[in-house]
XYZ file of N, CA, C and O in Angstrom:
792
model
N 21.907 94.514 120.516
C 21.562 94.312 119.116
C 21.336 95.672 118.474
O 20.634 96.505 119.018
N 21.880 95.876 117.319
C 21.746 97.154 116.640
C 22.845 98.100 117.052
O 23.438 97.982 118.115
N 23.131 99.042 116.171
C 24.188 100.014 116.411
C 23.644 101.222 117.151
O 22.461 101.513 117.102
N 24.556 101.957 117.782
C 24.206 103.238 118.382
C 24.605 104.316 117.395
O 25.755 104.361 116.941
N 23.661 105.173 117.040
C 23.938 106.265 116.107
C 23.711 107.601 116.793
O 22.769 107.770 117.553
N 24.605 108.532 116.507
C 24.499 109.892 117.012
C 23.517 110.614 116.098
O 23.779 110.769 114.905
N 22.382 111.019 116.623
C 21.341 111.645 115.807
C 21.546 113.165 115.781
O 21.415 113.828 116.795
N 21.901 113.688 114.613
C 22.060 115.139 114.473
C 20.960 115.677 113.576
O 20.333 114.935 112.815
N 20.745 116.975 113.652
C 19.746 117.662 112.839
C 20.454 118.806 112.158
O 21.257 119.508 112.784
N 20.223 118.971 110.884
C 20.830 120.091 110.166
C 19.843 120.649 109.153
O 19.034 119.919 108.595
N 19.917 121.940 108.940
C 19.107 122.585 107.902
C 19.915 122.712 106.615
O 19.404 123.206 105.617
N 21.174 122.280 106.654
C 22.064 122.409 105.504
C 22.770 121.075 105.228
O 23.956 120.918 105.548
N 22.056 120.107 104.658
C 22.676 118.798 104.397
C 23.959 118.879 103.570
O 24.855 118.049 103.744
N 24.078 119.893 102.724
C 25.278 120.008 101.886
C 26.553 120.212 102.707
O 27.658 120.018 102.200
N 26.421 120.546 103.997
C 27.612 120.716 104.841
C 28.074 119.400 105.473
O 29.138 119.356 106.088
N 27.321 118.340 105.323
C 27.672 117.048 105.926
C 29.046 116.538 105.461
O 29.799 116.003 106.281
N 29.436 116.685 104.175
C 30.784 116.234 103.814
C 31.898 116.926 104.615
O 32.975 116.376 104.774
N 31.631 118.118 105.151
C 32.628 118.855 105.929
C 32.481 118.628 107.435
O 33.162 119.269 108.229
N 31.611 117.701 107.842
C 31.418 117.434 109.262
C 32.689 116.867 109.882
O 33.228 115.877 109.399
N 33.152 117.516 110.964
C 34.358 117.054 111.651
C 34.149 116.833 113.144
O 35.080 116.433 113.842
N 32.947 117.126 113.637
C 32.646 116.915 115.055
C 31.143 116.985 115.268
O 30.402 117.483 114.419
N 30.705 116.497 116.408
C 29.336 116.681 116.870
C 29.449 117.331 118.242
O 30.220 116.867 119.095
N 28.711 118.414 118.433
C 28.756 119.141 119.704
C 27.545 118.811 120.559
O 26.431 118.657 120.049
N 27.785 118.715 121.858
C 26.722 118.494 122.836
C 26.803 119.604 123.875
O 27.822 120.262 124.024
N 25.725 119.787 124.602
C 25.719 120.716 125.728
C 26.100 119.899 126.967
O 25.350 119.004 127.361
N 27.252 120.162 127.571
C 27.709 119.343 128.703
C 26.733 119.313 129.875
O 26.732 118.346 130.646
N 25.896 120.329 130.010
C 24.979 120.414 131.152
C 23.591 119.845 130.853
O 22.734 119.801 131.729
N 23.371 119.431 129.618
C 22.060 118.916 129.223
C 22.037 117.392 129.386
O 23.057 116.731 129.232
N 20.841 116.852 129.662
C 20.705 115.403 129.794
C 20.454 114.777 128.423
O 19.635 115.255 127.641
N 21.150 113.678 128.159
C 21.011 112.915 126.920
C 20.591 111.502 127.266
O 20.726 111.054 128.407
N 20.094 110.801 126.249
C 19.701 109.417 126.482
C 19.929 108.576 125.234
O 20.039 109.089 124.121
N 19.984 107.289 125.461
C 20.008 106.308 124.375
C 18.599 105.751 124.314
O 18.053 105.306 125.329
N 17.991 105.825 123.125
C 16.656 105.265 122.948
C 16.710 104.106 121.965
O 17.524 104.091 121.043
N 15.845 103.150 122.202
C 15.712 102.001 121.324
C 14.733 102.393 120.231
O 13.553 102.626 120.503
N 15.231 102.534 119.012
C 14.379 102.969 117.903
C 13.325 101.917 117.594
O 13.492 100.739 117.870
N 12.264 102.374 116.994
C 11.141 101.498 116.652
C 11.132 101.203 115.159
O 11.829 101.836 114.366
N 10.291 100.258 114.788
C 10.085 99.938 113.375
C 9.738 101.213 112.613
O 8.977 102.037 113.101
N 10.323 101.388 111.451
C 10.066 102.579 110.654
C 11.070 103.691 110.913
O 11.073 104.703 110.232
N 11.938 103.531 111.920
C 13.005 104.491 112.194
C 14.314 103.770 111.891
O 14.709 102.853 112.609
N 14.937 104.156 110.787
C 16.106 103.460 110.267
C 15.750 101.985 110.081
O 14.767 101.675 109.444
N 16.530 101.081 110.660
C 16.274 99.655 110.452
C 15.412 99.023 111.545
O 15.184 97.829 111.553
N 14.950 99.842 112.494
C 14.128 99.336 113.595
C 14.927 98.690 114.709
O 14.384 98.312 115.731
N 16.254 98.535 114.522
C 17.122 97.917 115.525
C 18.132 98.908 116.092
O 18.692 98.685 117.158
N 18.382 99.969 115.354
C 19.391 100.942 115.737
C 18.970 101.710 116.980
O 17.810 102.065 117.147
N 19.933 101.976 117.832
C 19.700 102.814 119.003
C 20.175 104.221 118.668
O 21.138 104.392 117.927
N 19.466 105.212 119.188
C 19.792 106.604 118.881
C 20.199 107.353 120.135
O 19.609 107.169 121.200
N 21.175 108.238 119.988
C 21.587 109.135 121.051
C 20.931 110.480 120.781
O 21.136 111.072 119.718
N 20.122 110.958 121.726
C 19.390 112.224 121.573
C 19.281 112.921 122.933
O 19.512 112.309 123.975
N 18.906 114.193 122.912
C 18.641 114.917 124.158
C 17.357 114.366 124.771
O 16.350 114.203 124.072
N 17.390 114.091 126.062
C 16.223 113.537 126.748
C 15.009 114.449 126.594
O 13.891 113.977 126.385
N 15.229 115.755 126.649
C 14.135 116.710 126.540
C 13.482 116.766 125.170
O 12.474 117.459 124.985
N 14.033 116.064 124.191
C 13.469 116.063 122.834
C 12.863 114.718 122.430
O 12.393 114.562 121.309
N 12.856 113.750 123.322
C 12.347 112.414 122.983
C 10.902 112.484 122.502
O 10.554 111.922 121.454
N 10.021 113.154 123.231
C 8.596 113.227 122.846
C 8.437 113.925 121.491
O 7.641 113.494 120.654
N 9.191 115.000 121.275
C 9.136 115.719 119.995
C 9.567 114.806 118.858
O 8.948 114.789 117.787
N 10.622 114.040 119.082
C 11.114 113.142 118.040
C 10.139 111.997 117.775
O 9.960 111.585 116.630
N 9.484 111.499 118.810
C 8.460 110.465 118.605
C 7.374 110.987 117.669
O 6.917 110.279 116.770
N 7.003 112.235 117.853
C 5.993 112.859 117.001
C 6.517 113.040 115.576
O 5.819 112.752 114.610
N 7.766 113.497 115.447
C 8.376 113.698 114.117
C 8.418 112.403 113.324
O 8.230 112.391 112.123
N 8.728 111.300 114.010
C 8.831 110.011 113.340
C 7.483 109.343 113.150
O 7.401 108.241 112.620
N 6.430 110.008 113.615
C 5.069 109.523 113.438
C 4.908 108.077 113.903
O 4.386 107.228 113.191
N 5.393 107.828 115.121
C 5.230 106.491 115.687
C 3.741 106.205 115.860
O 2.959 107.111 116.146
N 3.336 104.966 115.706
C 1.925 104.621 115.906
C 1.466 105.011 117.310
O 2.268 105.010 118.252
N 0.189 105.297 117.434
C -0.360 105.692 118.731
C -0.051 104.632 119.779
O -0.201 103.434 119.540
N 0.417 105.091 120.910
C 0.773 104.185 121.995
C 2.211 103.693 121.933
O 2.709 103.092 122.875
N 2.881 103.913 120.812
C 4.290 103.524 120.669
C 5.173 104.671 121.134
O 4.921 105.829 120.802
N 6.205 104.345 121.891
C 7.159 105.337 122.364
C 8.568 104.778 122.245
O 8.758 103.560 122.236
N 9.544 105.680 122.166
C 10.926 105.242 122.243
C 11.178 104.743 123.669
O 10.750 105.373 124.629
N 11.866 103.639 123.775
C 12.241 103.144 125.098
C 13.582 103.761 125.471
O 14.570 103.617 124.738
N 13.624 104.484 126.586
C 14.865 105.094 127.062
C 15.664 104.017 127.784
O 15.213 103.455 128.771
N 16.862 103.738 127.250
C 17.696 102.667 127.798
C 18.716 103.174 128.813
O 19.122 102.424 129.697
N 19.149 104.441 128.659
C 20.146 105.012 129.580
C 20.085 106.526 129.471
O 19.752 107.064 128.409
N 20.407 107.212 130.551
C 20.485 108.675 130.541
C 21.791 109.109 131.199
O 22.334 108.402 132.064
N 22.295 110.263 130.778
C 23.535 110.809 131.324
C 23.675 112.247 130.876
O 23.024 112.673 129.907
N 24.523 112.997 131.546
C 24.786 114.385 131.153
C 25.685 114.412 129.924
O 26.501 113.502 129.709
N 25.569 115.486 129.160
C 26.384 115.650 127.963
C 27.871 115.578 128.232
O 28.639 115.117 127.391
N 28.293 116.016 129.426
C 29.721 115.988 129.743
C 30.291 114.571 129.665
O 31.477 114.392 129.392
N 29.460 113.560 129.868
C 29.918 112.173 129.778
C 30.207 111.765 128.331
O 30.940 110.799 128.089
N 29.642 112.492 127.385
C 29.841 112.183 125.960
C 31.088 112.849 125.385
O 31.646 112.386 124.386
N 31.480 113.967 125.991
C 32.624 114.732 125.484
C 33.873 113.850 125.506
O 34.197 113.225 126.512
N 34.539 113.787 124.359
C 35.744 112.970 124.235
C 35.497 111.616 123.603
O 36.442 110.917 123.242
N 34.226 111.238 123.446
C 33.934 110.002 122.730
C 34.037 110.295 121.231
O 34.239 111.447 120.821
N 33.906 109.293 120.403
C 34.017 109.485 118.955
C 32.867 108.797 118.230
O 32.161 107.972 118.806
N 32.706 109.150 116.971
C 31.697 108.536 116.109
C 32.282 108.372 114.715
O 33.245 109.050 114.340
N 31.696 107.487 113.955
C 32.103 107.235 112.571
C 31.227 108.068 111.641
O 30.005 108.003 111.724
N 31.859 108.867 110.757
C 31.106 109.654 109.776
C 30.320 108.687 108.896
O 30.842 107.654 108.489
N 29.061 108.992 108.591
C 28.261 108.045 107.798
C 28.646 107.952 106.318
O 28.296 106.977 105.661
N 29.378 108.953 105.809
C 29.696 108.959 104.375
C 31.186 108.869 104.054
O 31.548 108.708 102.891
N 32.031 109.013 105.052
C 33.477 109.023 104.821
C 34.178 108.129 105.823
O 33.668 107.875 106.917
N 35.353 107.687 105.464
C 36.141 106.834 106.336
C 36.918 107.711 107.320
O 38.133 107.861 107.211
N 36.183 108.332 108.251
C 36.841 109.129 109.283
C 36.041 109.083 110.577
O 34.818 109.020 110.574
N 36.795 109.090 111.643
C 36.233 109.108 112.985
C 36.448 110.505 113.537
O 37.520 111.082 113.373
N 35.420 111.053 114.173
C 35.491 112.425 114.679
C 35.042 112.470 116.134
O 34.339 111.583 116.612
N 35.429 113.556 116.825
C 35.106 113.646 118.254
C 33.735 114.238 118.552
O 33.191 115.019 117.778
N 33.213 113.858 119.716
C 32.066 114.544 120.303
C 32.682 115.583 121.226
O 33.545 115.264 122.049
N 32.277 116.840 121.048
C 32.890 117.953 121.774
C 31.836 118.740 122.550
O 30.644 118.603 122.305
N 32.300 119.568 123.472
C 31.405 120.434 124.239
C 31.113 121.684 123.424
O 32.023 122.409 123.047
N 29.840 121.898 123.142
C 29.423 123.105 122.430
C 28.979 124.163 123.429
O 29.167 124.012 124.634
N 28.361 125.189 122.918
C 27.937 126.287 123.780
C 26.458 126.255 124.099
O 25.769 125.253 123.889
N 25.985 127.402 124.562
C 24.577 127.496 124.951
C 23.646 127.549 123.743
O 22.436 127.628 123.888
N 24.208 127.490 122.548
C 23.382 127.403 121.342
C 22.762 126.015 121.200
O 21.876 125.799 120.371
N 23.189 125.071 122.011
C 22.624 123.723 121.966
C 21.528 123.658 123.022
O 21.800 123.713 124.217
N 20.294 123.565 122.540
C 19.130 123.598 123.430
C 18.175 122.461 123.066
O 18.444 121.675 122.150
N 17.050 122.425 123.748
C 16.010 121.447 123.426
C 14.830 122.122 122.733
O 13.719 121.621 122.758
N 15.097 123.252 122.073
C 14.023 123.946 121.347
C 13.672 123.240 120.044
O 12.527 123.283 119.600
N 14.656 122.629 119.402
C 14.410 121.902 118.158
C 15.567 120.946 117.912
O 16.574 120.981 118.614
N 15.421 120.111 116.913
C 16.489 119.191 116.545
C 16.577 117.987 117.453
O 15.567 117.441 117.902
N 17.817 117.578 117.758
C 18.057 116.385 118.561
C 18.889 116.669 119.808
O 19.101 115.771 120.614
N 19.405 117.900 119.923
C 20.277 118.244 121.040
C 21.735 117.943 120.763
O 22.597 118.185 121.594
N 22.022 117.406 119.587
C 23.392 117.153 119.142
C 23.582 117.947 117.860
O 22.751 117.869 116.946
N 24.648 118.723 117.781
C 24.815 119.649 116.667
C 25.975 119.244 115.770
O 27.129 119.150 116.209
N 25.651 119.016 114.523
C 26.629 118.740 113.469
C 27.544 119.948 113.367
O 27.093 121.085 113.311
N 28.858 119.712 113.376
C 29.836 120.800 113.377
C 30.770 120.667 112.185
O 31.482 119.675 112.056
N 30.745 121.688 111.320
C 31.596 121.739 110.135
C 32.348 123.073 110.179
O 31.822 124.096 109.748
N 33.570 123.094 110.731
C 34.299 124.344 110.935
C 34.500 125.202 109.682
O 34.682 126.411 109.794
N 34.420 124.608 108.504
C 34.561 125.369 107.266
C 33.282 126.054 106.826
O 33.258 126.755 105.826
N 32.189 125.865 107.579
C 30.888 126.424 107.203
C 30.187 127.005 108.426
O 29.566 126.279 109.195
N 30.251 128.283 108.602
C 29.509 128.936 109.682
C 30.396 129.406 110.822
O 31.347 128.732 111.204
N 30.047 130.553 111.371
C 30.866 131.180 112.394
C 30.946 130.366 113.688
O 32.025 130.187 114.245
N 29.792 129.895 114.201
C 29.829 129.094 115.439
C 30.666 127.840 115.244
O 31.461 127.466 116.114
N 30.510 127.190 114.106
C 31.280 125.981 113.818
C 32.765 126.309 113.709
O 33.619 125.565 114.194
N 33.077 127.420 113.066
C 34.471 127.846 112.914
C 35.111 128.078 114.284
O 36.202 127.577 114.563
N 34.424 128.827 115.140
C 34.966 129.123 116.466
C 35.110 127.858 117.310
O 36.107 127.682 118.026
N 34.135 126.960 117.202
C 34.229 125.686 117.905
C 35.407 124.879 117.367
O 36.154 124.266 118.132
N 35.589 124.896 116.054
C 36.707 124.181 115.438
C 38.054 124.712 115.898
O 38.977 123.934 116.183
N 38.183 126.043 115.980
C 39.427 126.659 116.462
C 39.693 126.205 117.901
O 40.807 125.816 118.252
N 38.661 126.245 118.730
C 38.785 125.871 120.146
C 39.301 124.442 120.301
O 40.092 124.148 121.193
N 38.840 123.530 119.423
C 39.208 122.121 119.542
C 40.286 121.674 118.562
O 40.583 120.483 118.471
N 40.860 122.617 117.827
C 41.935 122.271 116.906
C 41.491 121.429 115.728
O 42.263 120.626 115.199
N 40.238 121.616 115.300
C 39.728 120.858 114.162
C 40.227 121.461 112.858
O 40.446 122.670 112.756
N 40.357 120.633 111.857
C 40.749 121.069 110.519
C 39.700 122.031 109.964
O 38.521 121.943 110.297
N 40.115 122.938 109.106
C 39.181 123.841 108.437
C 38.900 123.244 107.058
O 39.641 123.462 106.110
N 37.847 122.448 106.965
C 37.490 121.759 105.730
C 36.287 122.445 105.108
O 35.217 122.508 105.707
N 36.468 122.979 103.916
C 35.379 123.615 103.178
C 35.446 123.140 101.731
O 36.043 123.792 100.876
N 34.842 121.994 101.441
C 34.950 121.404 100.112
C 34.011 122.031 99.074
O 33.331 121.340 98.317
N 33.975 123.369 99.058
C 33.104 124.115 98.143
C 33.940 125.196 97.467
O 34.692 125.909 98.137
N 33.799 125.317 96.147
C 34.588 126.327 95.434
C 33.893 127.689 95.429
O 32.828 127.860 96.029
N 34.495 128.642 94.738
C 33.989 130.023 94.720
C 32.640 130.191 94.032
O 31.996 131.222 94.195
N 32.223 129.210 93.251
C 30.920 129.311 92.589
C 29.877 128.391 93.232
O 28.801 128.172 92.680
N 30.217 127.834 94.417
C 29.241 127.045 95.169
C 29.099 125.605 94.734
O 28.039 125.003 94.900
N 30.172 125.032 94.218
C 30.145 123.620 93.812
C 31.120 122.813 94.661
O 32.159 123.312 95.069
N 30.762 121.550 94.904
C 31.653 120.684 95.669
C 32.980 120.501 94.932
O 33.009 120.288 93.725
N 34.079 120.565 95.693
C 35.417 120.331 95.147
C 35.787 118.861 95.324
O 35.026 118.082 95.898
N 36.985 118.520 94.875
C 37.461 117.141 95.032
C 37.613 116.763 96.502
O 37.638 115.577 96.827
N 37.688 117.748 97.400
C 37.752 117.446 98.839
C 36.457 116.796 99.331
O 36.435 116.201 100.407
N 35.378 116.911 98.574
C 34.111 116.257 98.926
C 34.035 114.859 98.319
O 33.076 114.132 98.545
N 35.066 114.490 97.563
C 35.115 113.162 96.960
C 35.606 112.130 97.957
O 35.915 112.433 99.102
N 35.662 110.912 97.505
C 36.177 109.837 98.344
C 35.184 109.288 99.346
O 35.565 108.619 100.302
N 33.900 109.532 99.123
C 32.879 109.004 100.032
C 32.857 107.484 99.961
O 32.943 106.900 98.877
N 32.738 106.849 101.113
C 32.654 105.391 101.148
C 31.319 104.898 100.610
O 31.155 103.722 100.327
N 30.371 105.820 100.432
C 29.046 105.455 99.942
C 28.897 105.765 98.455
O 28.435 104.934 97.682
N 29.280 106.967 98.039
C 29.046 107.388 96.647
C 30.318 107.780 95.907
O 30.254 108.358 94.826
N 31.481 107.496 96.461
C 32.736 107.813 95.786
C 32.887 109.305 95.558
O 32.786 110.098 96.491
N 33.097 109.685 94.300
C 33.301 111.095 93.941
C 32.041 111.746 93.380
O 32.109 112.772 92.696
N 30.888 111.171 93.648
C 29.633 111.636 93.057
C 29.284 113.090 93.397
O 28.612 113.754 92.628
N 29.731 113.615 94.546
C 29.393 114.998 94.925
C 30.176 116.033 94.115
O 29.708 117.152 93.925
N 31.362 115.687 93.678
C 32.281 116.642 93.042
C 31.629 117.332 91.847
O 31.061 116.685 90.965
N 31.689 118.680 91.859
C 31.165 119.483 90.760
C 29.702 119.866 90.888
O 29.197 120.679 90.127
N 29.006 119.310 91.856
C 27.582 119.608 92.008
C 27.374 120.861 92.852
O 28.086 121.092 93.831
N 26.357 121.640 92.494
C 26.009 122.852 93.225
C 25.469 122.492 94.600
O 24.530 121.701 94.714
N 26.047 123.092 95.653
C 25.637 122.739 97.010
C 24.201 123.152 97.308
O 23.549 122.539 98.155
N 23.692 124.162 96.645
C 22.319 124.606 96.910
C 21.299 123.947 95.995
O 20.117 124.253 96.065
N 21.758 123.034 95.172
C 20.854 122.345 94.249
C 21.098 120.853 94.285
O 20.835 120.185 95.285
N 21.627 120.344 93.184
C 21.811 118.903 93.045
C 22.783 118.317 94.076
O 22.653 117.143 94.458
N 23.720 119.111 94.563
C 24.653 118.629 95.582
C 23.946 118.355 96.897
O 24.213 117.354 97.567
N 23.062 119.252 97.285
C 22.284 119.076 98.512
C 21.449 117.800 98.412
O 21.423 116.982 99.332
N 20.786 117.633 97.278
C 19.965 116.441 97.040
C 20.826 115.182 97.064
O 20.437 114.163 97.654
N 22.016 115.243 96.465
C 22.913 114.081 96.423
C 23.359 113.672 97.824
O 23.476 112.479 98.121
N 23.591 114.643 98.715
C 23.985 114.315 100.087
C 22.836 113.617 100.810
O 23.045 112.599 101.489
N 21.638 114.124 100.653
C 20.464 113.496 101.287
C 20.307 112.062 100.783
O 20.087 111.135 101.573
N 20.437 111.862 99.480
C 20.311 110.519 98.903
C 21.418 109.591 99.405
O 21.174 108.417 99.678
N 22.634 110.121 99.546
C 23.749 109.307 100.040
C 23.525 108.903 101.498
O 23.812 107.770 101.888
N 23.002 109.827 102.304
C 22.696 109.499 103.701
C 21.633 108.401 103.771
O 21.724 107.483 104.586
N 20.645 108.497 102.897
C 19.602 107.467 102.855
C 20.196 106.123 102.441
O 19.915 105.092 103.053
N 21.046 106.147 101.414
C 21.690 104.921 100.939
C 22.558 104.286 102.026
O 22.636 103.059 102.140
N 23.187 105.118 102.848
C 24.051 104.625 103.927
C 23.257 104.150 105.141
O 23.838 103.648 106.108
N 21.933 104.325 105.110
C 21.114 103.947 106.253
C 21.274 104.913 107.408
O 21.095 104.553 108.568
N 21.617 106.169 107.093
C 21.893 107.165 108.131
C 20.904 108.325 108.133
O 21.038 109.223 108.955
N 19.938 108.314 107.240
C 18.969 109.416 107.182
C 17.757 109.061 108.029
O 17.033 108.111 107.740
N 17.552 109.835 109.080
C 16.399 109.602 109.945
C 15.137 110.177 109.344
O 14.080 109.567 109.364
N 15.257 111.399 108.809
C 14.086 112.071 108.247
C 14.568 113.254 107.417
O 15.523 113.918 107.777
N 13.871 113.513 106.326
C 14.145 114.703 105.517
C 12.843 115.477 105.394
O 11.785 114.888 105.166
N 12.933 116.766 105.604
C 11.766 117.619 105.423
C 12.237 118.972 104.932
O 13.369 119.376 105.192
N 11.383 119.646 104.190
C 11.747 120.955 103.651
C 11.864 121.967 104.779
O 11.102 121.949 105.744
N 12.840 122.830 104.614
C 13.081 123.889 105.595
C 13.532 125.118 104.825
O 14.483 125.043 104.050
N 12.833 126.236 104.990
C 13.200 127.475 104.295
C 14.421 128.103 104.932
O 14.361 128.588 106.054
N 15.552 128.058 104.239
C 16.802 128.597 104.774
C 17.146 129.877 104.037
O 16.993 129.962 102.838
N 17.611 130.869 104.768
C 17.975 132.146 104.152
C 19.472 132.201 103.921
O 20.260 131.955 104.829
N 19.857 132.495 102.702
C 21.256 132.655 102.341
C 21.453 134.082 101.863
O 20.530 134.694 101.310
N 22.647 134.635 102.000
C 22.897 135.974 101.456
C 22.856 135.923 99.924
O 23.448 135.031 99.322
N 22.123 136.830 99.335
C 22.000 136.884 97.880
C 22.485 138.223 97.359
O 22.339 139.250 98.015
N 23.054 138.197 96.154
C 23.461 139.415 95.463
C 22.189 140.065 94.929
O 21.433 139.448 94.172
N 21.935 141.287 95.298
C 20.695 141.962 94.902
C 20.603 142.156 93.405
O 19.508 142.271 92.858
N 21.736 142.185 92.717
C 21.712 142.383 91.255
C 21.398 141.097 90.496
O 20.558 141.067 89.627
N 22.141 140.056 90.857
C 21.997 138.798 90.100
C 20.958 137.859 90.704
O 20.551 136.907 90.065
N 20.550 138.140 91.949
C 19.601 137.293 92.684
C 20.155 135.881 92.913
O 19.440 134.928 93.038
N 21.492 135.760 92.958
C 22.149 134.490 93.187
C 22.960 134.567 94.477
O 23.375 135.641 94.879
N 23.194 133.402 95.099
C 23.984 133.395 96.354
C 25.396 133.903 96.142
O 25.943 133.818 95.079
């Protein structure tokens, strides 16, 4: 009963429209946990790193004495080659083997991969032959490539990724029943020293 969802953590929700893979550490242990009331719909099962279960229970503020029930455990290598459905677009993407940047220090142990945004993602995308999707124009606004969402249609198009676009992605994930938790995170972007803009 309930769906299995791949739980990823990102500090840059605006990159979710460009998500083309989820990376796991093949040598790390993962598990399927039975989510509790107050986590998504209370029926969904989550795929997370076993070493992060206690941290995630705390993040989700489960009532005292409540814990995620671990239903199965396996190494990340068993996940490589499986697929998942993007929560906002009509596309299926692969679970791939990432590098040693995937740890149990924070997050969920599964890393959202958008080859058009970020060097590690780009290199991982090249390795696996993923498309280079970067639906952002030269002034930092979503292009028509960010349109066509099964949840919000073309609502992202034209929005600033560091402002209303970021907020729109978070809201769309919530509307799709795919947002586990949102919290503020201070992210550093390169800024022009003259204009003080990204």
